[in-house]
Coordinates of C-alpha atoms in Angstrom, one line a residue:
M1 CA 71.4 208.0 84.4
S2 CA 74.3 210.0 85.7
L3 CA 76.8 208.9 88.3
R4 CA 75.4 211.4 90.7
A5 CA 72.0 209.7 90.6
E6 CA 73.4 206.1 90.8
R7 CA 76.2 206.5 93.4
G8 CA 74.1 204.9 96.2
T9 CA 73.5 201.6 94.5
V10 CA 76.7 200.9 92.4
N11 CA 80.3 200.7 93.4
Y12 CA 82.7 203.2 91.8
A13 CA 86.5 203.8 92.0
V14 CA 88.4 207.0 91.3
L15 CA 91.5 207.4 89.2
D16 CA 93.3 210.8 89.1
L17 CA 95.1 211.4 85.8
T18 CA 97.8 213.7 84.6
L19 CA 96.0 214.2 81.3
D20 CA 93.3 216.9 80.9
A21 CA 89.8 215.5 80.4
E22 CA 89.7 216.2 76.6
A23 CA 93.0 214.3 76.0
A24 CA 91.8 211.4 78.3
R25 CA 88.5 211.3 76.4
D26 CA 90.3 211.1 73.1
R27 CA 92.5 208.3 74.4
V28 CA 89.5 206.2 75.5
V29 CA 87.7 206.8 72.1
D30 CA 90.9 205.7 70.3
R31 CA 91.5 202.6 72.4
V32 CA 88.2 201.2 73.6
S33 CA 85.6 199.9 71.1
G34 CA 81.9 199.8 71.8
V35 CA 81.9 202.8 74.1
S36 CA 80.1 206.0 73.4
V37 CA 80.9 209.4 74.9
R38 CA 78.3 212.0 76.0
S39 CA 79.2 215.5 77.1
A40 CA 77.2 216.5 80.1
D41 CA 77.7 219.8 82.0
D42 CA 81.4 219.9 82.8
R43 CA 82.2 216.2 82.4
Y44 CA 82.2 213.3 79.9
E45 CA 80.1 210.2 80.4
F46 CA 81.1 206.9 78.9
L47 CA 78.3 204.5 78.0
T48 CA 77.7 201.2 76.3
P49 CA 75.7 201.3 73.0
S50 CA 72.6 200.4 75.0
G51 CA 73.1 203.4 77.4
F52 CA 74.6 201.5 80.3
H53 CA 76.6 204.0 82.4
L54 CA 80.3 203.0 82.7
A55 CA 82.3 206.0 83.9
E56 CA 82.6 209.8 84.1
L57 CA 85.6 212.0 83.4
S58 CA 86.1 215.6 84.5
N59 CA 88.9 218.1 84.8
A60 CA 90.4 218.2 88.3
T61 CA 93.2 219.8 90.3
L62 CA 95.6 217.1 91.4
P63 CA 97.1 216.9 94.9
D64 CA 100.3 218.6 93.7
G65 CA 98.3 221.6 92.4
E66 CA 98.7 220.7 88.7
H67 CA 95.8 220.4 86.4
G68 CA 94.7 216.9 85.3
S69 CA 91.5 214.9 85.3
R70 CA 89.5 212.5 87.4
L71 CA 88.0 209.2 86.1
T72 CA 85.2 207.7 88.2
Y73 CA 84.4 204.3 86.9
R74 CA 82.2 201.3 87.8
T75 CA 83.9 198.5 89.7
A76 CA 80.9 196.3 90.5
M77 CA 77.7 195.6 88.6
V78 CA 74.6 194.3 90.3
S79 CA 73.2 192.1 87.6
P80 CA 74.5 189.3 85.4
V81 CA 73.5 191.2 82.3
A82 CA 76.0 193.9 83.3
A83 CA 79.1 191.6 83.0
S84 CA 80.1 193.0 79.6
A85 CA 79.6 196.5 80.8
R86 CA 81.9 195.8 83.7
R87 CA 84.6 194.7 81.2
K88 CA 84.1 197.9 79.2
A89 CA 84.5 200.0 82.4
E90 CA 87.7 198.1 83.1
A91 CA 88.9 198.8 79.5
V92 CA 88.2 202.5 79.9
C93 CA 90.3 202.5 83.1
A94 CA 93.1 200.4 81.5
A95 CA 93.3 202.9 78.6
L96 CA 94.1 205.7 81.0
A97 CA 96.2 203.7 83.6
P98 CA 99.5 204.9 82.2
Y99 CA 98.5 208.5 83.1
R100 CA 97.5 207.7 86.7
Y101 CA 98.7 210.5 89.0
R102 CA 101.6 209.5 91.2
P103 CA 103.2 212.1 93.4
G104 CA 106.5 213.3 92.0
K105 CA 106.2 211.4 88.7
R106 CA 104.7 212.7 85.5
P107 CA 104.5 210.5 82.4
R108 CA 105.3 211.8 79.0
R109 CA 102.3 212.8 77.0

């Protein structure tokens, strides 16, 4: 189920990134085990092996007009079974945190 279908029942947070979506996807794949990636329309979806939706990544224009990407990831899960999925969603976010958009600052790639 996509983020668009679930947004009303699950909490999500947004992280703007200075990496494009493809580079950000590659970083998650290299750094977070147990997460699969599915390409859907103009975005990437991150899922657990059982298909639990963790996050979405898409290209975006940042507030300074530069091109980057936007990660929308789960911050709360509604069932105890989802605890490991929450940790995976946090790991996806942590893998990309060094590339978080900050006005006036751009990290090296």
